[in-house]
Each structure stands twice: as structure tokens, then as C-alpha cells.
PDB file of C-alpha atoms and ligand atoms in Angstrom:
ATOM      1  CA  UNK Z 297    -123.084   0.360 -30.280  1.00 77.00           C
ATOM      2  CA  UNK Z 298    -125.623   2.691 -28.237  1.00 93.00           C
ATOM      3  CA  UNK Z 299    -127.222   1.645 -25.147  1.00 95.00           C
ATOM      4  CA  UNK Z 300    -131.199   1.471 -25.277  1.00 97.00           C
ATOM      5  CA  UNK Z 301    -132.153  -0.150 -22.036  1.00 97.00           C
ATOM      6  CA  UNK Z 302    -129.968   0.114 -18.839  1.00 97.00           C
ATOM      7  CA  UNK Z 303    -130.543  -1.067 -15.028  1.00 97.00           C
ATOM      8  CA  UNK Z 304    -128.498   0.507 -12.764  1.00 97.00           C
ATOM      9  CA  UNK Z 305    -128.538  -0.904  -8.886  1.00 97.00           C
ATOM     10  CA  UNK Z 306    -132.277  -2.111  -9.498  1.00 97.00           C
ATOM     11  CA  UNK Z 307    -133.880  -3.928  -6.134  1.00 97.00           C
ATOM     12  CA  UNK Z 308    -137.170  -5.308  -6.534  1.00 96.00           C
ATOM     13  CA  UNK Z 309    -139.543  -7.454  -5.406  1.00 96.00           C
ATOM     14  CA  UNK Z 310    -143.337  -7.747  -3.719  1.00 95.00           C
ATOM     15  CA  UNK Z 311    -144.285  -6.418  -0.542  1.00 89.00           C
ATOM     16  CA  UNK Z 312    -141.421  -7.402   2.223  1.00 87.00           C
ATOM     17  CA  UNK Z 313    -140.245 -10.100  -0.114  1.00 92.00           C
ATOM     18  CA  UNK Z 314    -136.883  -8.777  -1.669  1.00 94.00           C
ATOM     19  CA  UNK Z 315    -136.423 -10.671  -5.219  1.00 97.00           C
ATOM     20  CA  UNK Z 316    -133.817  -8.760  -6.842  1.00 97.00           C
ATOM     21  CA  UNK Z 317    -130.439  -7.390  -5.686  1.00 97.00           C
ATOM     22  CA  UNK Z 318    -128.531  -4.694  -7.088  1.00 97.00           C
ATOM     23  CA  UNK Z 319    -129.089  -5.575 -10.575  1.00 97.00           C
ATOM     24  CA  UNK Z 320    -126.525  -3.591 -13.010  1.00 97.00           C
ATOM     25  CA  UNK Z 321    -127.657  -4.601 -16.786  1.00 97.00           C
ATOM     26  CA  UNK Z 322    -126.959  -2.915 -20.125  1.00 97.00           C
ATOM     27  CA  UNK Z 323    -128.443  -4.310 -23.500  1.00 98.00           C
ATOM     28  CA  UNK Z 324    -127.378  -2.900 -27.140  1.00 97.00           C
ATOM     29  CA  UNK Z 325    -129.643  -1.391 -29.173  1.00 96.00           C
ATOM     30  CA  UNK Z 326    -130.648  -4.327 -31.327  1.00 96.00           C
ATOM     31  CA  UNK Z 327    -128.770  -6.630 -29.487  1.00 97.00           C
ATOM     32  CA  UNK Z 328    -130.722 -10.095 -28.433  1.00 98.00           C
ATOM     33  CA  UNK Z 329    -129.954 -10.423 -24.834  1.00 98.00           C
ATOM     34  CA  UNK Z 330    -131.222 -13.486 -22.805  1.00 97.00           C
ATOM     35  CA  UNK Z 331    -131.499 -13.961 -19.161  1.00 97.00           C
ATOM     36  CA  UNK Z 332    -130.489 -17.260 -17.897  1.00 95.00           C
ATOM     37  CA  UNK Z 333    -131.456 -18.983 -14.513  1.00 93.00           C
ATOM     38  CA  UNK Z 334    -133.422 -21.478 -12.519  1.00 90.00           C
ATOM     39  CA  UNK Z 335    -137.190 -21.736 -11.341  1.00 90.00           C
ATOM     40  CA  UNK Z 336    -137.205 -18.682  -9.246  1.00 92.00           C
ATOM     41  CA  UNK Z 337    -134.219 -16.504 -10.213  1.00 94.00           C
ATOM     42  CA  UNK Z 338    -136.044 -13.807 -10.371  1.00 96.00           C
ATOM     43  CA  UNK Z 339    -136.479 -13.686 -13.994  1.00 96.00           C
ATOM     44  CA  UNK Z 340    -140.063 -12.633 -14.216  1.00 96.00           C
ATOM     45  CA  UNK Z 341    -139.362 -10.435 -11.637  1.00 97.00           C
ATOM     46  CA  UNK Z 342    -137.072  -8.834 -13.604  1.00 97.00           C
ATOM     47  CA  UNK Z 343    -139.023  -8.448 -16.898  1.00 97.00           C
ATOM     48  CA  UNK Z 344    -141.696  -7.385 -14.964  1.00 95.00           C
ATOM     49  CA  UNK Z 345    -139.708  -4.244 -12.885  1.00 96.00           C
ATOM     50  CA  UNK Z 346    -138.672  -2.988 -16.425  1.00 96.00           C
ATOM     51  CA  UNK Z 347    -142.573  -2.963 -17.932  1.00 94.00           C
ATOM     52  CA  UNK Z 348    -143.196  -0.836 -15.010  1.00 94.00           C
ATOM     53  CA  UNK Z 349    -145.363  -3.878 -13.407  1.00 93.00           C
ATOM     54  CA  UNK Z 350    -143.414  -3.670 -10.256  1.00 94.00           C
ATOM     55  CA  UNK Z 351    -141.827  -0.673  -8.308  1.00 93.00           C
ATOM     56  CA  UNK Z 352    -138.337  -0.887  -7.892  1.00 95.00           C
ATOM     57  CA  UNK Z 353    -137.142  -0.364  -3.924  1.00 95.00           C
ATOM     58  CA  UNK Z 354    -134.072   1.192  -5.318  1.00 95.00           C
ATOM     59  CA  UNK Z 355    -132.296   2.161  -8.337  1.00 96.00           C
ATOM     60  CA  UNK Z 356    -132.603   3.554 -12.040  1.00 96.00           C
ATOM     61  CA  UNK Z 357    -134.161   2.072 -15.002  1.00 97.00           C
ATOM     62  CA  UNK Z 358    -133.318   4.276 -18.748  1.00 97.00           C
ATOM     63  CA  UNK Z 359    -134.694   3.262 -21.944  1.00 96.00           C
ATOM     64  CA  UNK Z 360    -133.849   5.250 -25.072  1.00 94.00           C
ATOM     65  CA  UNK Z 361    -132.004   7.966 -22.812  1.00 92.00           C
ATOM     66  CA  UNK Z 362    -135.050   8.757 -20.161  1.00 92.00           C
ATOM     67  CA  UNK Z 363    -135.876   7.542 -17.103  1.00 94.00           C
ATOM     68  CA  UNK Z 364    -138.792   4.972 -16.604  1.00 92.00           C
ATOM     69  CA  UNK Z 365    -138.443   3.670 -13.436  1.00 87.00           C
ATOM     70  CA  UNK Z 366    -141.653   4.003 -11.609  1.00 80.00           C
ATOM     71  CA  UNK Z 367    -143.581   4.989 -15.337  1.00 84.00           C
ATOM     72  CA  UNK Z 368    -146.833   3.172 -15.351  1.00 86.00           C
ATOM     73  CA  UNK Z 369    -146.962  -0.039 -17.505  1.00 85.00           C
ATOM     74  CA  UNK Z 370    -149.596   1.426 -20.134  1.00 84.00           C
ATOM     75  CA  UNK Z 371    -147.048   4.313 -20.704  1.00 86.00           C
ATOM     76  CA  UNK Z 372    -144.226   2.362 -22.390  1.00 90.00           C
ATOM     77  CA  UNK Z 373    -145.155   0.517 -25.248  1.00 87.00           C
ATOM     78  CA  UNK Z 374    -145.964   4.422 -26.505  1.00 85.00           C
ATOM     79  CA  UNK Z 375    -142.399   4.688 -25.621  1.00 89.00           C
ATOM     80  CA  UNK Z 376    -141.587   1.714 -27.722  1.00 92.00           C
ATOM     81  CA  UNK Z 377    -140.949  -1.068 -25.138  1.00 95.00           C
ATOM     82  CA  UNK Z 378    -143.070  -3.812 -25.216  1.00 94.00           C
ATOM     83  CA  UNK Z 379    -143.758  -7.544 -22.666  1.00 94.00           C
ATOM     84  CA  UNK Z 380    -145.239 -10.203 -24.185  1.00 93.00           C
ATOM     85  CA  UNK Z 381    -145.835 -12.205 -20.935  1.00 91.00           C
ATOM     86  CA  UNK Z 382    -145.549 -15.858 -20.405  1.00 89.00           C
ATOM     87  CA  UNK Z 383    -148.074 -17.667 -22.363  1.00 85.00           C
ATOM     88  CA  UNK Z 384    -149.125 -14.564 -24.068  1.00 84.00           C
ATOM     89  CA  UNK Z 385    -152.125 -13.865 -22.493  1.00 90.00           C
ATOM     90  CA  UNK Z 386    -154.827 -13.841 -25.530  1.00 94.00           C
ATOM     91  CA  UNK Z 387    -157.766 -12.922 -25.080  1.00 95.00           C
ATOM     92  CA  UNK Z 388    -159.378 -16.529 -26.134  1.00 94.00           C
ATOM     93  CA  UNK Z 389    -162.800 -15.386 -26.919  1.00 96.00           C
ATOM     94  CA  UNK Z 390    -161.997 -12.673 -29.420  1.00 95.00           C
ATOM     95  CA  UNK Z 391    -160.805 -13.349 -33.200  1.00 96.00           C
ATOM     96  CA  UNK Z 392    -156.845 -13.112 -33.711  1.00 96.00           C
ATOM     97  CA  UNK Z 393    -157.634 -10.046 -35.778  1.00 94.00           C
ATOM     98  CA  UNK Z 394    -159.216  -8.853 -32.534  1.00 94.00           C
ATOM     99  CA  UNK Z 395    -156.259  -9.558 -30.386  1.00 95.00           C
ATOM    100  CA  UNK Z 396    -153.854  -8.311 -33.166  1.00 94.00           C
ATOM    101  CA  UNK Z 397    -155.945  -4.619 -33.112  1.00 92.00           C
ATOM    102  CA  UNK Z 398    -155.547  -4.504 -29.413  1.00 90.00           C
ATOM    103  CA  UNK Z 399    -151.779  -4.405 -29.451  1.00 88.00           C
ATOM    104  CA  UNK Z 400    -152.136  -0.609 -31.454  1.00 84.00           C
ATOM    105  CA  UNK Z 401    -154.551   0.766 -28.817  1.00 74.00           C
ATOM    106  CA  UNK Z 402    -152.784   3.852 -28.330  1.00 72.00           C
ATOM    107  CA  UNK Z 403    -154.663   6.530 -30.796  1.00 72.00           C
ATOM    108  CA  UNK Z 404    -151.168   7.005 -32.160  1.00 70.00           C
ATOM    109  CA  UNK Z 405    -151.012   3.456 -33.291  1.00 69.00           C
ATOM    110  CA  UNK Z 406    -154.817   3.389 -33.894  1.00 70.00           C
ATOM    111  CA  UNK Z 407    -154.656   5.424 -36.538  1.00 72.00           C
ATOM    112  CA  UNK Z 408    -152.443   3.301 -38.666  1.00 81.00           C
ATOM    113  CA  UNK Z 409    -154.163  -0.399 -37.994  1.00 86.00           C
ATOM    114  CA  UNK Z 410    -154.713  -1.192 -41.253  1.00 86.00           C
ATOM    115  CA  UNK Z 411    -151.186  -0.534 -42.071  1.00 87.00           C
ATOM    116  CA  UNK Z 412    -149.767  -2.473 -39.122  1.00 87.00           C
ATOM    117  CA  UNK Z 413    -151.735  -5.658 -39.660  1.00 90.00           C
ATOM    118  CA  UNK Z 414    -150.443  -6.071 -42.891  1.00 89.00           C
ATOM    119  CA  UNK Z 415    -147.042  -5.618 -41.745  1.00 86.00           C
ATOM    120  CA  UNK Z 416    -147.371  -7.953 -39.268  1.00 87.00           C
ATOM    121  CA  UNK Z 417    -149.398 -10.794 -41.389  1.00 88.00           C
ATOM    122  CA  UNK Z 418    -146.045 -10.209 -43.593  1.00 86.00           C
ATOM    123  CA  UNK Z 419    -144.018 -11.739 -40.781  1.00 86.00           C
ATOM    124  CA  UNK Z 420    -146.373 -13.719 -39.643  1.00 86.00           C
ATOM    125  CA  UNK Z 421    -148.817 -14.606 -43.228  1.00 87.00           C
ATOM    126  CA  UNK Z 422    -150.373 -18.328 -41.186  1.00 86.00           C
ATOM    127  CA  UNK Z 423    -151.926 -15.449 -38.537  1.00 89.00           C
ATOM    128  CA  UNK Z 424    -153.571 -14.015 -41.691  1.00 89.00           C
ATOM    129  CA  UNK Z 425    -155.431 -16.879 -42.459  1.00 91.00           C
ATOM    130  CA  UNK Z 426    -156.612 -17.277 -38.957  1.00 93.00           C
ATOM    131  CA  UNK Z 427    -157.905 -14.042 -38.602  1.00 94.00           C
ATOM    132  CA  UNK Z 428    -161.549 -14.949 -37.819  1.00 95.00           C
ATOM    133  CA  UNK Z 429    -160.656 -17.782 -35.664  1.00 95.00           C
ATOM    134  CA  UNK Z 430    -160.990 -17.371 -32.178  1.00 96.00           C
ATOM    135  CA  UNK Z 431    -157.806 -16.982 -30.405  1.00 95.00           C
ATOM    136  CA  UNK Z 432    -158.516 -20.009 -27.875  1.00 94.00           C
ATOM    137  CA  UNK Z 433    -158.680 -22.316 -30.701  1.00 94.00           C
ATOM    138  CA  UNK Z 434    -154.952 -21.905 -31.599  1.00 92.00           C
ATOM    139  CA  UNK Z 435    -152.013 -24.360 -31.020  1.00 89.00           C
ATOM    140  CA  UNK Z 436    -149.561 -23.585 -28.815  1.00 89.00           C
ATOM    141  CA  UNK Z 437    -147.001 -22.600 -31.614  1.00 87.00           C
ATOM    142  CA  UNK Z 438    -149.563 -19.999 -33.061  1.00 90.00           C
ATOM    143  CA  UNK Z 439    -150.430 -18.604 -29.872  1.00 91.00           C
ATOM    144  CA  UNK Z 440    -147.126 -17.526 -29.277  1.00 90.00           C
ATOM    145  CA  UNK Z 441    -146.873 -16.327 -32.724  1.00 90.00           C
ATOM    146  CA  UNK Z 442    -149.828 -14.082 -32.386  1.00 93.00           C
ATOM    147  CA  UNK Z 443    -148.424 -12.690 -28.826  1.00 94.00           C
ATOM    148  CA  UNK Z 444    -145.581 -11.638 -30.531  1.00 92.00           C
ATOM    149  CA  UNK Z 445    -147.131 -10.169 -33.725  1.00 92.00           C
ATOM    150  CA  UNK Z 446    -149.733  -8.588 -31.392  1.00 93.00           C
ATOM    151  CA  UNK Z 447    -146.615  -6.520 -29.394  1.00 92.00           C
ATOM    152  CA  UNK Z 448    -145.691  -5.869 -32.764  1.00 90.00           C
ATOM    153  CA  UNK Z 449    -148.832  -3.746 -33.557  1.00 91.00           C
ATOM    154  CA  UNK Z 450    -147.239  -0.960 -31.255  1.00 87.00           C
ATOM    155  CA  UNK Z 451    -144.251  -0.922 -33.529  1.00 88.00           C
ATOM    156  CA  UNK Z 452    -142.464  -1.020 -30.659  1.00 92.00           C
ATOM    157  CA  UNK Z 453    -138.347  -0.876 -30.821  1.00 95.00           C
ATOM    158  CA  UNK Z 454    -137.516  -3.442 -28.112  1.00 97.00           C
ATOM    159  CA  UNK Z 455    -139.421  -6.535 -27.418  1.00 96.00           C
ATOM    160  CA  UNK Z 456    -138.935  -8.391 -23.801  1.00 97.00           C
ATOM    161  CA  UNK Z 457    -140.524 -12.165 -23.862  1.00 96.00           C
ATOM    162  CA  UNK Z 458    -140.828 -14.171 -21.167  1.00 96.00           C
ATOM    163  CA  UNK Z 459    -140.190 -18.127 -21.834  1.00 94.00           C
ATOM    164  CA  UNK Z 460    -141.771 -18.161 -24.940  1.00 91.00           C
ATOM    165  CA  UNK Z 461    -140.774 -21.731 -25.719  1.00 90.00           C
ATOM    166  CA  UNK Z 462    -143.311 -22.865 -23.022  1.00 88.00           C
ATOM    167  CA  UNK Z 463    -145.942 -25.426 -24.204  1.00 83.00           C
ATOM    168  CA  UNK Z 464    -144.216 -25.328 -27.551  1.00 85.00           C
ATOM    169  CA  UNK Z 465    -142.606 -28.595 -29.158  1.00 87.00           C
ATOM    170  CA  UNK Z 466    -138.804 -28.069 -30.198  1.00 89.00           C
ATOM    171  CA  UNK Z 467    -139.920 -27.996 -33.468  1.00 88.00           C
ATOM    172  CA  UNK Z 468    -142.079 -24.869 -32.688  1.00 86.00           C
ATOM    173  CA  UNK Z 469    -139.670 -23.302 -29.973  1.00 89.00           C
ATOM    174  CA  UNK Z 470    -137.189 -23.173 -33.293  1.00 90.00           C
ATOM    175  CA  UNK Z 471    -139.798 -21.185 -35.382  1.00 86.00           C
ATOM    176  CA  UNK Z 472    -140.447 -19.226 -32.525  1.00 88.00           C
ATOM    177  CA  UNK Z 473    -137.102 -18.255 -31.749  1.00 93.00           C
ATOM    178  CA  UNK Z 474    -135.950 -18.223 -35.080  1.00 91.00           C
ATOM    179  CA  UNK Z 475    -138.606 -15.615 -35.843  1.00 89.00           C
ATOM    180  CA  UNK Z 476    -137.264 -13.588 -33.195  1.00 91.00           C
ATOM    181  CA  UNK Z 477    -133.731 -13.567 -34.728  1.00 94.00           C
ATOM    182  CA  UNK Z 478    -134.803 -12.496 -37.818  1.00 91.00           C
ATOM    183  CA  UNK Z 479    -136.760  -9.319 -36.099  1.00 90.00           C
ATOM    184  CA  UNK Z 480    -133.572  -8.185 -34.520  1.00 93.00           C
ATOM    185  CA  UNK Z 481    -131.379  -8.504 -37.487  1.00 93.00           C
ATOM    186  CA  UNK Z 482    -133.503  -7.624 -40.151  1.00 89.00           C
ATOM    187  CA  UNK Z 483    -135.693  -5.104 -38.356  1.00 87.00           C
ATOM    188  CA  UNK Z 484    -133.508  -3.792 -35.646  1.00 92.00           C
ATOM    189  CA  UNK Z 485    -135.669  -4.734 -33.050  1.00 95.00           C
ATOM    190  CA  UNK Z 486    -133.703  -5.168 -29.667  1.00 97.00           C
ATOM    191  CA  UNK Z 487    -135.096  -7.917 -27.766  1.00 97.00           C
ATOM    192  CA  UNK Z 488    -134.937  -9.102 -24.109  1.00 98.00           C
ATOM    193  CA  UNK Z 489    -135.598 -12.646 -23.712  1.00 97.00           C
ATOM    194  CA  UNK Z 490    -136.155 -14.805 -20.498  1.00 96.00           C
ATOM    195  CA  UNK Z 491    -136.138 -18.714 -21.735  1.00 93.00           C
ATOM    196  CA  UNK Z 492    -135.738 -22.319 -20.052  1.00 88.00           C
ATOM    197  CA  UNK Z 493    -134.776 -23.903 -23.034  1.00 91.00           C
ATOM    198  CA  UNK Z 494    -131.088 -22.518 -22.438  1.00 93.00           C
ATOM    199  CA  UNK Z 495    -129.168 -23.883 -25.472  1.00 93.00           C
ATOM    200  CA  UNK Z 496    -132.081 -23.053 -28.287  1.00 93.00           C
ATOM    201  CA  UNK Z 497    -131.570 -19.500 -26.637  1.00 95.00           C
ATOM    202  CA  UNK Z 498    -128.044 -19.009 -26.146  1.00 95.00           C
ATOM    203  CA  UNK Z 499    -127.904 -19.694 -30.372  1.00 95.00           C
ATOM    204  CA  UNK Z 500    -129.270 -16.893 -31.026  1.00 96.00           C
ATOM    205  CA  UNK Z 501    -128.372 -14.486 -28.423  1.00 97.00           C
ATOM    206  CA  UNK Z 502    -125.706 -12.172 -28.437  1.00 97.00           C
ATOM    207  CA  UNK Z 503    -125.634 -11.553 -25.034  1.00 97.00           C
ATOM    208  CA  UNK Z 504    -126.402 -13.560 -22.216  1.00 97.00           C
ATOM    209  CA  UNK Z 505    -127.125 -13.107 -18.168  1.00 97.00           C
ATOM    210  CA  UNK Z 506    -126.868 -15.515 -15.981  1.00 95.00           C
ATOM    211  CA  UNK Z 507    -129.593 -14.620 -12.852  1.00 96.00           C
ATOM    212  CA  UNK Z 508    -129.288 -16.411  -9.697  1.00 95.00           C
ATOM    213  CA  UNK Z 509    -130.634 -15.933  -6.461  1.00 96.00           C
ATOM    214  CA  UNK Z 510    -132.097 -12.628  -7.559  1.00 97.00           C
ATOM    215  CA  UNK Z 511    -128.453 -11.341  -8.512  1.00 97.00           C
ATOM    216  CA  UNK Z 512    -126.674 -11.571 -12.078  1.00 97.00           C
ATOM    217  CA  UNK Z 513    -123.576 -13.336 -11.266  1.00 95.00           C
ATOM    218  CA  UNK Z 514    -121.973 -13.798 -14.620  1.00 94.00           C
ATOM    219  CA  UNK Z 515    -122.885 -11.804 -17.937  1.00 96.00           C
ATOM    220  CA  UNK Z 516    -121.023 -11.896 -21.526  1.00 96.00           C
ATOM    221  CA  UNK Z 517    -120.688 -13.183 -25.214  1.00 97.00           C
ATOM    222  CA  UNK Z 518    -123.723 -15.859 -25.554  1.00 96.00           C
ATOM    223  CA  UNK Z 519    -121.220 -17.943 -27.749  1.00 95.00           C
ATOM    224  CA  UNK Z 520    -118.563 -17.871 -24.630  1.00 95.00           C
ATOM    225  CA  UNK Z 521    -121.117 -19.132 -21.926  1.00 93.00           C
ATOM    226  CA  UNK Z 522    -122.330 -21.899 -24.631  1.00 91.00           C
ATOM    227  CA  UNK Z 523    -119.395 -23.228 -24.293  1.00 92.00           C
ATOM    228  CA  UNK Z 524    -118.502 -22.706 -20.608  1.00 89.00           C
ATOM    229  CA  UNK Z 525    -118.538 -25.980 -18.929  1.00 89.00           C
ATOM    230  CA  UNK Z 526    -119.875 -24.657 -15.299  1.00 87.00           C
ATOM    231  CA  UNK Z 527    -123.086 -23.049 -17.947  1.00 86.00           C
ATOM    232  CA  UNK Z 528    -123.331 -26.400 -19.592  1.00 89.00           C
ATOM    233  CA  UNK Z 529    -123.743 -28.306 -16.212  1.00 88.00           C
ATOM    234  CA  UNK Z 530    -125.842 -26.186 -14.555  1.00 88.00           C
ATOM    235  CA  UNK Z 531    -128.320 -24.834 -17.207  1.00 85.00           C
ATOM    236  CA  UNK Z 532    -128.130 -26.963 -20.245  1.00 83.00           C
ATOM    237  CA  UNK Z 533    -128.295 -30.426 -18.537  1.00 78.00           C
ATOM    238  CA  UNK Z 534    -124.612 -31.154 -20.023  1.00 69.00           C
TER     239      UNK Z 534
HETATM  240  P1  LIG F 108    -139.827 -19.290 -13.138  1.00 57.62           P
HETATM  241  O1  LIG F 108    -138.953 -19.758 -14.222  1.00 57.62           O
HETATM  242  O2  LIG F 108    -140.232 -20.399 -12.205  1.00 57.62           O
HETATM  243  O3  LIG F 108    -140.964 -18.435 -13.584  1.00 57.62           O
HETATM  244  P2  LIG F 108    -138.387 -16.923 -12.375  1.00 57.62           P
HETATM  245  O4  LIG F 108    -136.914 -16.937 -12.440  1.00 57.62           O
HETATM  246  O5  LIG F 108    -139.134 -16.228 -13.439  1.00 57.62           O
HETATM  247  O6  LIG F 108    -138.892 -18.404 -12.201  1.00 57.62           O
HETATM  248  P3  LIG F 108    -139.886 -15.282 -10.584  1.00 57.62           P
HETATM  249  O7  LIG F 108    -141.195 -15.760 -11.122  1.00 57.62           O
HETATM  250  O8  LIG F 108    -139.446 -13.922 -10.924  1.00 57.62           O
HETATM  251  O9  LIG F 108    -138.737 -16.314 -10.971  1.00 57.62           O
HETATM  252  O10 LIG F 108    -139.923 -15.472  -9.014  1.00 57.62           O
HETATM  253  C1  LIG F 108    -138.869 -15.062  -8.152  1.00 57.62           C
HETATM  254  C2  LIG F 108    -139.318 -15.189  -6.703  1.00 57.62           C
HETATM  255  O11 LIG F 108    -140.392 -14.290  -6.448  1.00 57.62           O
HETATM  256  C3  LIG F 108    -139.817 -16.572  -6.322  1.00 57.62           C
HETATM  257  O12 LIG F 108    -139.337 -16.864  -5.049  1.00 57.62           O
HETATM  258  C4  LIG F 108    -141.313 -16.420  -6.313  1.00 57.62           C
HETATM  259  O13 LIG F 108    -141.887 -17.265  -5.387  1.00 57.62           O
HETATM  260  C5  LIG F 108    -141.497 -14.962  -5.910  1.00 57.62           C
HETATM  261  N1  LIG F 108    -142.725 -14.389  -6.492  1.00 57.62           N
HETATM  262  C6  LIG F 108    -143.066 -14.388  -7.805  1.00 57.62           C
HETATM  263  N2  LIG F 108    -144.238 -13.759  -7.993  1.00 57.62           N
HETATM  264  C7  LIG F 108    -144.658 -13.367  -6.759  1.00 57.62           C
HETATM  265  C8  LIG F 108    -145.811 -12.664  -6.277  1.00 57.62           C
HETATM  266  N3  LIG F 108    -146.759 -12.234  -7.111  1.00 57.62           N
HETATM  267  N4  LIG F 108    -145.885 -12.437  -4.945  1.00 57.62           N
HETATM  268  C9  LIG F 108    -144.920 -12.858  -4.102  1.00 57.62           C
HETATM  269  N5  LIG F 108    -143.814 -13.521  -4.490  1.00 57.62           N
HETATM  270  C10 LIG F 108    -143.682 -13.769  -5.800  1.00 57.62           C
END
């Protein structure tokens, strides 16, 4: 398996406040890996350092083989990394097809929209029949849905989400994951995901990283910390 995105010794955090310590992390290409941890682990933080949001104080970030520690966010999804932030910040008063267009702004991806929104309304075929509806007037579950197809405009080759599952029911935190399963193993997508709802996400990870206090104190199989008991009691209310 090759590496596509690897922290080594990453600090980070905002202003004087440290967040993250020494962070070493590797992810597969095409691997699902999912960070694990409590209200203010540092797991924003974390998603946030690698989309170039925050500066690290120290250490390397390479994705695909370069260095893009310190790149500025609006360079990567060109690269092919792509955040789709927590709640997935819409824009509410523009159409879905609106939003979707946005997510190939690059003239690169620009060129090929027409091309893209079918290939995403292929994944996704309830966004095509809400393409002229205003993106605030979507549920929760469709929101979501659109955030996701909208990072997919870039074509990008890994995906990082941050607590996707928020706002959702279980019912719709299943769709959305399970969507997310199917891009990595039937597209190839490698995908970063930060999520609260610890045992939908540990199902379909393959990895999993277990974030606390700003550090990662335990990493491995997802289906070996599913069944750790320590895992189950502390993050999956066992
Ligand atoms: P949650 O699940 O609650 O979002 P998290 O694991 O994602 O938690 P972060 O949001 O990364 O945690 O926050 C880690 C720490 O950084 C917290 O102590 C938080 O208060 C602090 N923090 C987060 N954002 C900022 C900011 N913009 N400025 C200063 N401190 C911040």
C-alpha cells in the first residue's frame, strides 16, 4: 500500500495556545482513516493544519509525495485534497446546482462542469432533483450530501470530513457514511474522517486514531479498537 498523506512531528494550534503535540500520522492511499476523541481533542485542529487553515509551529505535512505544510488552503484541492467542514458550510441562498459549480472553481475543473455534475448527480441522483432549490431549504441529511458531492466537483483524490453525522438522524448518519464507504472502495477515494458517532465510524474505517489531549495515543486496525474494551468505555458509551 503507498502512503498519500503523512504528518510527521506536526505541532499546531492558535496564537500562544498549543493544540497539537507531535503528531506522527500516516493514512493509505484509499484507506478510510477516522480520528477518534472527545470535545476538544484537537480534532478540528487537526483537519484544519492539513487544509493548510492553520500553520503548523513545527513539523512536516506530505501529500502525494510533496510537501504542503504551510501551502495556502485554496492551493490544495488543485492538488487533490479536499475539507468538507463541519456542517458543510452551503451557501444557503444559492441553488444546490450553484453550490455544486462552486466546488470546480479552479479553471482546470471549470472547464469540465458539465461533466462533473453529472458524475456527481450519479452518486448522489436526489441532489439532481433539487437542483433549483435553494440550498437553505435542505434537510440535514441532504445538506451533508451536497457538501460532500460539492468537494467532489474538484475530483479530488482524498476527502477529509469533519463530523459529518452532526444534525443527522442515525438513519441519515448510515446513508451518509455508507456513501462514503462506497467512494473509497469503489472510487479509490482516500478519506480522512473526524466523527462523534464512534461505533457507526469505526464500521467502516480501516484505520482508526485515537486523539487525546492534542496527542494520538493509540492508532491501529478499526476492527481491533471496536472491540477494545478501554475504546468501548471511553468512546462508544459501552
Ligand atoms: P469538538 O468535537 O468539540 O469540535 P475537537 O476535538 O474538534 O472538538 P478542536 O475544535 O480542534 O477540538 O479544539 C481543540 C482546542 O482548541 C480546544 O481547546 C478549543 O477550545 C481550542 N480552539 C478551537 N478553535 C479555536 C480558535 N479558533 N481559537 C482558539 N482556540 C481554539
Amino acid at each position: 500500500m503507498t502512503t498519500h498523506l503523512e504528518l510527521s512531528d506536526i505541532s499546531a494550534g492558535y496564537g500562544e495556545a498549543s493544540v497539537l503535540h507531535d503528531i506522527d500520522l500516516t493514512i493509505a492511499r484509499g484507506e478510510i482513516a477516522a480520528i477518534v476523541g472527545a470535545n476538544g481533542a484537537g480534532k478540528s485542529t487537526l483537519l484544519s493544519t492539513i487544509a493548510g487553515l492553520i500553520k503548523p509551529t513545527k513539523g512536516s505535512i506530505d501529500f502525494d509525495g510533496s510537501a504542503i505544510a504551510g501551502r495556502r488552503p485554496n492551493e490544495l484541492p488543485e492538488q487533490g485534497l479536499v475539507l468538507v467542514p463541519e456542517g458543510g458550510r452551503l451557501f444557503p441562498f444559492m441553488t444546490v446546482k450553484e453550490n455544486l459549480e462552486l466546488g470546480a472553481y479552479s479553471p482546470k475543473s471549470r472547464a469540465t462542469i458539465a461533466t462533473r455534475l453529472k458524475e456527481v448527480s450519479e452518486i448522489f441522483p436526489l441532489l439532481r432533483e433539487r437542483y433549483s432549490q435553494l440550498a437553505g431549504r435542505l434537510s440535514g441529511g441532504e445538506r451533508q450530501m451536497c457538501a460532500i458531492a460539492r468537494a467532489l466537483m474538484s475530483r479530488p483524490e482524498m476527502l477529509m470530513l469533519d463530523e459529518p453525522s452532526v444534525g443527522l438522524s442515525p438513519l441519515m448518519t448510515g446513508r451518509v457514511l455508507e456513501t462514503v464507504a462506497h467512494l473509497a472502495r469503489e472510487e479509490g477515494l482516500t478519506v480522512l474522517i473526524v466523527e462523534q458517532r464512534v461505533t457507526e465510524v469505526l464500521a467502516i474505517a480501516d484505520q482508526a486514531h485515537i486523539l487525546d489531549h492534542g496527542r494520538i495515543v493509540r492508532s491501529g486496525a478499526a476492527s481491533i479498537l471496536q472491540n477494545d474494551r478501554q475504546v468501548q468505555e471511553t468512546y462508544m458509551g459501552m
